[in-house]
Amino acid sequence: MEKSPDYDVVIAGGGPAGSTAAYLLAGFGYRVALLEKQRYPRNKVCGGCLSQKSVRFLDRVFHLPLPALRQEGLIDSTGNGYALYIESRRVLAGALAEPFYFTRRERYDACLARKAAEAGAEVHEGVAVTAINHARRTVTTSDGDRYAARVIIGADGIHSRVRRSFPVAAVDPEEWKRNLGWALELTIPRREVEALATGDGAIPLCNDLATPHLVFAACRWGYGWVFPNREEIIVGIGGLLRKNRKDFPGQFAEFLKAIGLGAFADLKPAGYPLPFGNYIPAPAHEATLLVGDAGGFASPILGEGIFYAHRTAELAAHAVDRHLTTGAPPGETYIALLNRRLIPELEAEAALRNLIYRCLDNRMHLPLMAFMKATNSRVIDAVQGSRSFRGFRRDDDLHTAIW
Ligand SMILES: Cc1cc2nc3c(=O)[nH]c(=O)nc-3n(C[C@H](O)[C@H](O)[C@H](O)COP(=O)(O)OP(=O)(O)OC[C@H]3O[C@@H](n4cnc5c(N)ncnc54)[C@H](O)[C@@H]3O)c2cc1C
């Protein structure tokens, strides 16, 4: 049955991207339907690491400063230091000027969807988008309903049904696959880690298991991570799919051994694709826009995607607002905003990524270590969002300006 009256905007997917778009557009006064195929609280395979640029976004856009994030239970733990390895060699370690935070996605995503509902969006849970008619601007759902809208936003994650409805000319499948990542991740209760860690791995984890560890070359064109949560330790590897293929399980077992957690090598990690530099340069077709993982937006070096989900959704929401107020084509405005505010940054980060991984491929570890030591604090600032990856210049507007 066609839902009537029509919506201004229908959003497929209620992760960080979808909830951001819904929250902003409902706040602008539009009639918004957010369709989420699962029910909250729902989990998402993720390390849950929030850089400062994400934390600042939550404050600026959702009016959730750090104390409010804590109050909402969104900050599970804090990483005040870090350790970075190439294979088993410690290259950098120390205290961070500003911490990384770790969240639990089931809480994070449920909270942001609730915020969208409080702003006035209709949040429909347990409703999957099954088909999109771009010309008619309608989506059909798993329960047979059809929603008509003036704009459709695809925020339905890496497997996006909305993206798959785009013509090949808009989303080149070969390009998409070229920079598609894959990750394996295991969440292990802290008490089990404490009981079974052997401490004899080549990479010694600190005693209190409080320091985030990154290990380059744990897989090809990717890295391994150990992230501390309050009750759990999250261990993962992620890298370019085409460079690793079937090697991931073996590399993951090796990584567990290297960090002294070989006792957990029999456990089956969760496997999940992740964008790794495969963003779609023009993620719009007719009046449908792709945001977040659906458009491949994530850090090409780290695969950090939560911030990019928020930020692309923010840019899309402003493009939609302009469309609904002036008639300007939403896709053109969105692509212009991405080109102005985000894609140059992703390109610069991808160039750095290529340099790092080419050095690793060619075992140029010594020059790479020298480079990492020389640029360390600036790269951390760029990841945290206070510097640009373009020349590492300071830029306070980098992740906040819209027009
Ligand atoms: C192993 C791993 C570790 C990661 N670690 C980090 C990290 O530490 N920090 C970080 O910033 N990023 C991390 N990422 C990336 C991050 O998880 C994603 O970039 C982020 O979740 C993207 O948000 P999103 O809203 O675009 O998509 P998602 O979070 O995937 O949300 C999409 C939503 O759409 C819904 N959906 C799907 N299909 C439909 C449909 N047909 N109809 C309706 N709803 C639908 C899904 O149920 C889901 O709720 C990691 C990724 C992986 C795989």
PDB file of N, CA and C in Angstrom, residues 261-326:
ATOM      1  N   LEU A 261      47.577 -14.199  22.380  1.00  0.00           N
ATOM      2  CA  LEU A 261      46.206 -14.674  22.560  1.00  0.00           C
ATOM      3  C   LEU A 261      45.916 -15.887  21.669  1.00  0.00           C
ATOM      4  N   GLY A 262      46.959 -16.683  21.425  1.00  0.00           N
ATOM      5  CA  GLY A 262      46.802 -17.870  20.581  1.00  0.00           C
ATOM      6  C   GLY A 262      45.744 -18.821  21.140  1.00  0.00           C
ATOM      7  N   ALA A 263      45.474 -18.748  22.444  1.00  0.00           N
ATOM      8  CA  ALA A 263      44.466 -19.627  23.063  1.00  0.00           C
ATOM      9  C   ALA A 263      43.082 -19.402  22.444  1.00  0.00           C
ATOM     10  N   PHE A 264      42.906 -18.261  21.759  1.00  0.00           N
ATOM     11  CA  PHE A 264      41.576 -17.946  21.201  1.00  0.00           C
ATOM     12  C   PHE A 264      41.505 -18.206  19.685  1.00  0.00           C
ATOM     13  N   ALA A 265      42.561 -18.837  19.161  1.00  0.00           N
ATOM     14  CA  ALA A 265      42.629 -19.013  17.699  1.00  0.00           C
ATOM     15  C   ALA A 265      41.525 -19.930  17.174  1.00  0.00           C
ATOM     16  N   ASP A 266      40.923 -20.752  18.052  1.00  0.00           N
ATOM     17  CA  ASP A 266      39.847 -21.645  17.585  1.00  0.00           C
ATOM     18  C   ASP A 266      38.504 -20.940  17.485  1.00  0.00           C
ATOM     19  N   LEU A 267      38.385 -19.773  18.105  1.00  0.00           N
ATOM     20  CA  LEU A 267      37.100 -19.056  18.052  1.00  0.00           C
ATOM     21  C   LEU A 267      36.893 -18.497  16.646  1.00  0.00           C
ATOM     22  N   LYS A 268      35.636 -18.446  16.231  1.00  0.00           N
ATOM     23  CA  LYS A 268      35.357 -17.950  14.874  1.00  0.00           C
ATOM     24  C   LYS A 268      35.121 -16.440  14.935  1.00  0.00           C
ATOM     25  N   PRO A 269      36.005 -15.668  14.313  1.00  0.00           N
ATOM     26  CA  PRO A 269      35.773 -14.213  14.333  1.00  0.00           C
ATOM     27  C   PRO A 269      34.618 -13.816  13.417  1.00  0.00           C
ATOM     28  N   ALA A 270      34.040 -12.654  13.673  1.00  0.00           N
ATOM     29  CA  ALA A 270      33.020 -12.113  12.759  1.00  0.00           C
ATOM     30  C   ALA A 270      33.750 -11.541  11.547  1.00  0.00           C
ATOM     31  N   GLY A 271      33.247 -11.826  10.358  1.00  0.00           N
ATOM     32  CA  GLY A 271      33.835 -11.278   9.134  1.00  0.00           C
ATOM     33  C   GLY A 271      32.895 -10.249   8.545  1.00  0.00           C
ATOM     34  N   TYR A 272      33.432  -9.135   8.070  1.00  0.00           N
ATOM     35  CA  TYR A 272      32.547  -8.081   7.557  1.00  0.00           C
ATOM     36  C   TYR A 272      33.329  -7.222   6.570  1.00  0.00           C
ATOM     37  N   PRO A 273      32.705  -6.826   5.453  1.00  0.00           N
ATOM     38  CA  PRO A 273      33.402  -5.903   4.547  1.00  0.00           C
ATOM     39  C   PRO A 273      33.461  -4.499   5.130  1.00  0.00           C
ATOM     40  N   LEU A 274      34.441  -3.736   4.721  1.00  0.00           N
ATOM     41  CA  LEU A 274      34.478  -2.328   5.135  1.00  0.00           C
ATOM     42  C   LEU A 274      35.059  -1.475   4.015  1.00  0.00           C
ATOM     43  N   PRO A 275      34.545  -0.247   3.874  1.00  0.00           N
ATOM     44  CA  PRO A 275      35.131   0.632   2.858  1.00  0.00           C
ATOM     45  C   PRO A 275      36.575   0.944   3.247  1.00  0.00           C
ATOM     46  N   PHE A 276      37.449   1.010   2.243  1.00  0.00           N
ATOM     47  CA  PHE A 276      38.866   1.237   2.526  1.00  0.00           C
ATOM     48  C   PHE A 276      39.443   2.127   1.433  1.00  0.00           C
ATOM     49  N   GLY A 277      38.691   3.178   1.134  1.00  0.00           N
ATOM     50  CA  GLY A 277      39.142   4.069   0.060  1.00  0.00           C
ATOM     51  C   GLY A 277      38.319   3.899  -1.205  1.00  0.00           C
ATOM     52  N   ASN A 278      37.219   3.132  -1.138  1.00  0.00           N
ATOM     53  CA  ASN A 278      36.432   2.908  -2.364  1.00  0.00           C
ATOM     54  C   ASN A 278      35.201   3.808  -2.427  1.00  0.00           C
ATOM     55  N   TYR A 279      35.341   5.036  -1.925  1.00  0.00           N
ATOM     56  CA  TYR A 279      34.198   5.947  -1.974  1.00  0.00           C
ATOM     57  C   TYR A 279      33.789   6.202  -3.432  1.00  0.00           C
ATOM     58  N   ILE A 280      32.487   6.402  -3.587  1.00  0.00           N
ATOM     59  CA  ILE A 280      31.947   6.657  -4.929  1.00  0.00           C
ATOM     60  C   ILE A 280      32.030   8.167  -5.154  1.00  0.00           C
ATOM     61  N   PRO A 281      32.728   8.612  -6.180  1.00  0.00           N
ATOM     62  CA  PRO A 281      32.954  10.061  -6.333  1.00  0.00           C
ATOM     63  C   PRO A 281      31.664  10.852  -6.554  1.00  0.00           C
ATOM     64  N   ALA A 282      30.675  10.254  -7.215  1.00  0.00           N
ATOM     65  CA  ALA A 282      29.416  10.981  -7.468  1.00  0.00           C
ATOM     66  C   ALA A 282      28.254  10.110  -6.993  1.00  0.00           C
ATOM     67  N   PRO A 283      28.030  10.039  -5.673  1.00  0.00           N
ATOM     68  CA  PRO A 283      27.096   9.051  -5.129  1.00  0.00           C
ATOM     69  C   PRO A 283      25.646   9.531  -5.152  1.00  0.00           C
ATOM     70  N   ALA A 284      25.157   9.852  -6.342  1.00  0.00           N
ATOM     71  CA  ALA A 284      23.780  10.334  -6.465  1.00  0.00           C
ATOM     72  C   ALA A 284      23.225   9.870  -7.802  1.00  0.00           C
ATOM     73  N   HIS A 285      21.943   9.557  -7.788  1.00  0.00           N
ATOM     74  CA  HIS A 285      21.261   9.189  -9.034  1.00  0.00           C
ATOM     75  C   HIS A 285      19.836   9.714  -8.926  1.00  0.00           C
ATOM     76  N   GLU A 286      19.434  10.528  -9.899  1.00  0.00           N
ATOM     77  CA  GLU A 286      18.136  11.219  -9.825  1.00  0.00           C
ATOM     78  C   GLU A 286      18.046  11.916  -8.453  1.00  0.00           C
ATOM     79  N   ALA A 287      17.012  11.610  -7.652  1.00  0.00           N
ATOM     80  CA  ALA A 287      16.917  12.280  -6.344  1.00  0.00           C
ATOM     81  C   ALA A 287      17.283  11.329  -5.208  1.00  0.00           C
ATOM     82  N   THR A 288      18.214  10.413  -5.482  1.00  0.00           N
ATOM     83  CA  THR A 288      18.661   9.460  -4.443  1.00  0.00           C
ATOM     84  C   THR A 288      20.139   9.710  -4.151  1.00  0.00           C
ATOM     85  N   LEU A 289      20.472   9.814  -2.874  1.00  0.00           N
ATOM     86  CA  LEU A 289      21.847  10.087  -2.451  1.00  0.00           C
ATOM     87  C   LEU A 289      22.342   8.939  -1.570  1.00  0.00           C
ATOM     88  N   LEU A 290      23.630   8.629  -1.688  1.00  0.00           N
ATOM     89  CA  LEU A 290      24.230   7.586  -0.835  1.00  0.00           C
ATOM     90  C   LEU A 290      25.110   8.244   0.216  1.00  0.00           C
ATOM     91  N   VAL A 291      24.988   7.794   1.452  1.00  0.00           N
ATOM     92  CA  VAL A 291      25.819   8.343   2.531  1.00  0.00           C
ATOM     93  C   VAL A 291      26.450   7.194   3.320  1.00  0.00           C
ATOM     94  N   GLY A 292      27.541   7.516   4.033  1.00  0.00           N
ATOM     95  CA  GLY A 292      28.188   6.524   4.902  1.00  0.00           C
ATOM     96  C   GLY A 292      28.740   5.353   4.113  1.00  0.00           C
ATOM     97  N   ASP A 293      28.722   4.179   4.746  1.00  0.00           N
ATOM     98  CA  ASP A 293      29.275   2.972   4.112  1.00  0.00           C
ATOM     99  C   ASP A 293      28.597   2.671   2.782  1.00  0.00           C
ATOM    100  N   ALA A 294      27.348   3.030   2.634  1.00  0.00           N
ATOM    101  CA  ALA A 294      26.643   2.752   1.373  1.00  0.00           C
ATOM    102  C   ALA A 294      27.365   3.414   0.201  1.00  0.00           C
ATOM    103  N   GLY A 295      28.007   4.570   0.457  1.00  0.00           N
ATOM    104  CA  GLY A 295      28.755   5.269  -0.582  1.00  0.00           C
ATOM    105  C   GLY A 295      30.251   5.009  -0.494  1.00  0.00           C
ATOM    106  N   GLY A 296      30.658   4.119   0.413  1.00  0.00           N
ATOM    107  CA  GLY A 296      32.081   3.762   0.541  1.00  0.00           C
ATOM    108  C   GLY A 296      32.912   4.802   1.272  1.00  0.00           C
ATOM    109  N   PHE A 297      32.285   5.576   2.134  1.00  0.00           N
ATOM    110  CA  PHE A 297      33.018   6.666   2.793  1.00  0.00           C
ATOM    111  C   PHE A 297      33.621   6.215   4.118  1.00  0.00           C
ATOM    112  N   ALA A 298      34.936   6.057   4.118  1.00  0.00           N
ATOM    113  CA  ALA A 298      35.658   5.718   5.353  1.00  0.00           C
ATOM    114  C   ALA A 298      37.112   6.099   5.129  1.00  0.00           C
ATOM    115  N   SER A 299      37.852   6.161   6.221  1.00  0.00           N
ATOM    116  CA  SER A 299      39.265   6.504   6.129  1.00  0.00           C
ATOM    117  C   SER A 299      40.006   5.440   5.322  1.00  0.00           C
ATOM    118  N   PRO A 300      40.750   5.854   4.268  1.00  0.00           N
ATOM    119  CA  PRO A 300      41.473   4.864   3.469  1.00  0.00           C
ATOM    120  C   PRO A 300      42.632   4.215   4.221  1.00  0.00           C
ATOM    121  N   ILE A 301      43.125   4.835   5.282  1.00  0.00           N
ATOM    122  CA  ILE A 301      44.236   4.221   6.024  1.00  0.00           C
ATOM    123  C   ILE A 301      43.699   3.281   7.088  1.00  0.00           C
ATOM    124  N   LEU A 302      42.737   3.757   7.862  1.00  0.00           N
ATOM    125  CA  LEU A 302      42.305   3.003   9.046  1.00  0.00           C
ATOM    126  C   LEU A 302      40.962   2.310   8.878  1.00  0.00           C
ATOM    127  N   GLY A 303      40.182   2.706   7.888  1.00  0.00           N
ATOM    128  CA  GLY A 303      38.825   2.153   7.770  1.00  0.00           C
ATOM    129  C   GLY A 303      37.874   2.758   8.781  1.00  0.00           C
ATOM    130  N   GLU A 304      38.309   3.803   9.477  1.00  0.00           N
ATOM    131  CA  GLU A 304      37.407   4.499  10.409  1.00  0.00           C
ATOM    132  C   GLU A 304      36.222   5.027   9.592  1.00  0.00           C
ATOM    133  N   GLY A 305      35.000   4.630   9.976  1.00  0.00           N
ATOM    134  CA  GLY A 305      33.861   5.007   9.143  1.00  0.00           C
ATOM    135  C   GLY A 305      32.769   5.761   9.869  1.00  0.00           C
ATOM    136  N   ILE A 306      32.792   5.738  11.197  1.00  0.00           N
ATOM    137  CA  ILE A 306      31.673   6.366  11.924  1.00  0.00           C
ATOM    138  C   ILE A 306      31.641   7.862  11.612  1.00  0.00           C
ATOM    139  N   PHE A 307      32.793   8.501  11.687  1.00  0.00           N
ATOM    140  CA  PHE A 307      32.802   9.943  11.411  1.00  0.00           C
ATOM    141  C   PHE A 307      32.311  10.238   9.998  1.00  0.00           C
ATOM    142  N   TYR A 308      32.781   9.447   9.035  1.00  0.00           N
ATOM    143  CA  TYR A 308      32.443   9.729   7.630  1.00  0.00           C
ATOM    144  C   TYR A 308      30.963   9.459   7.366  1.00  0.00           C
ATOM    145  N   ALA A 309      30.393   8.525   8.120  1.00  0.00           N
ATOM    146  CA  ALA A 309      28.944   8.297   8.022  1.00  0.00           C
ATOM    147  C   ALA A 309      28.211   9.563   8.490  1.00  0.00           C
ATOM    148  N   HIS A 310      28.643  10.090   9.632  1.00  0.00           N
ATOM    149  CA  HIS A 310      28.015  11.313  10.144  1.00  0.00           C
ATOM    150  C   HIS A 310      28.181  12.476   9.174  1.00  0.00           C
ATOM    151  N   ARG A 311      29.402  12.643   8.723  1.00  0.00           N
ATOM    152  CA  ARG A 311      29.718  13.855   7.956  1.00  0.00           C
ATOM    153  C   ARG A 311      29.066  13.824   6.566  1.00  0.00           C
ATOM    154  N   THR A 312      29.082  12.672   5.887  1.00  0.00           N
ATOM    155  CA  THR A 312      28.432  12.628   4.569  1.00  0.00           C
ATOM    156  C   THR A 312      26.927  12.839   4.736  1.00  0.00           C
ATOM    157  N   ALA A 313      26.369  12.312   5.825  1.00  0.00           N
ATOM    158  CA  ALA A 313      24.930  12.500   6.059  1.00  0.00           C
ATOM    159  C   ALA A 313      24.627  13.974   6.321  1.00  0.00           C
ATOM    160  N   GLU A 314      25.534  14.641   7.011  1.00  0.00           N
ATOM    161  CA  GLU A 314      25.320  16.075   7.261  1.00  0.00           C
ATOM    162  C   GLU A 314      25.341  16.848   5.939  1.00  0.00           C
ATOM    163  N   LEU A 315      26.333  16.561   5.092  1.00  0.00           N
ATOM    164  CA  LEU A 315      26.423  17.271   3.807  1.00  0.00           C
ATOM    165  C   LEU A 315      25.197  16.955   2.951  1.00  0.00           C
ATOM    166  N   ALA A 316      24.760  15.691   2.973  1.00  0.00           N
ATOM    167  CA  ALA A 316      23.575  15.308   2.195  1.00  0.00           C
ATOM    168  C   ALA A 316      22.338  16.038   2.729  1.00  0.00           C
ATOM    169  N   ALA A 317      22.218  16.138   4.041  1.00  0.00           N
ATOM    170  CA  ALA A 317      21.037  16.790   4.632  1.00  0.00           C
ATOM    171  C   ALA A 317      20.958  18.254   4.184  1.00  0.00           C
ATOM    172  N   HIS A 318      22.105  18.912   4.109  1.00  0.00           N
ATOM    173  CA  HIS A 318      22.090  20.314   3.667  1.00  0.00           C
ATOM    174  C   HIS A 318      21.770  20.410   2.170  1.00  0.00           C
ATOM    175  N   ALA A 319      22.247  19.450   1.394  1.00  0.00           N
ATOM    176  CA  ALA A 319      21.920  19.452  -0.046  1.00  0.00           C
ATOM    177  C   ALA A 319      20.418  19.229  -0.230  1.00  0.00           C
ATOM    178  N   VAL A 320      19.849  18.346   0.582  1.00  0.00           N
ATOM    179  CA  VAL A 320      18.414  18.065   0.478  1.00  0.00           C
ATOM    180  C   VAL A 320      17.619  19.299   0.891  1.00  0.00           C
ATOM    181  N   ASP A 321      18.065  19.955   1.945  1.00  0.00           N
ATOM    182  CA  ASP A 321      17.375  21.172   2.401  1.00  0.00           C
ATOM    183  C   ASP A 321      17.358  22.210   1.283  1.00  0.00           C
ATOM    184  N   ARG A 322      18.512  22.355   0.630  1.00  0.00           N
ATOM    185  CA  ARG A 322      18.561  23.332  -0.474  1.00  0.00           C
ATOM    186  C   ARG A 322      17.605  22.928  -1.596  1.00  0.00           C
ATOM    187  N   HIS A 323      17.562  21.645  -1.885  1.00  0.00           N
ATOM    188  CA  HIS A 323      16.657  21.149  -2.935  1.00  0.00           C
ATOM    189  C   HIS A 323      15.207  21.461  -2.566  1.00  0.00           C
ATOM    190  N   LEU A 324      14.859  21.208  -1.318  1.00  0.00           N
ATOM    191  CA  LEU A 324      13.458  21.355  -0.925  1.00  0.00           C
ATOM    192  C   LEU A 324      13.058  22.828  -0.776  1.00  0.00           C
ATOM    193  N   THR A 325      14.069  23.688  -0.611  1.00  0.00           N
ATOM    194  CA  THR A 325      13.717  25.107  -0.503  1.00  0.00           C
ATOM    195  C   THR A 325      13.858  25.845  -1.837  1.00  0.00           C
ATOM    196  N   THR A 326      14.816  25.419  -2.690  1.00  0.00           N
ATOM    197  CA  THR A 326      15.046  26.184  -3.921  1.00  0.00           C
ATOM    198  C   THR A 326      14.809  25.385  -5.189  1.00  0.00           C
TER     199      THR A 326
END
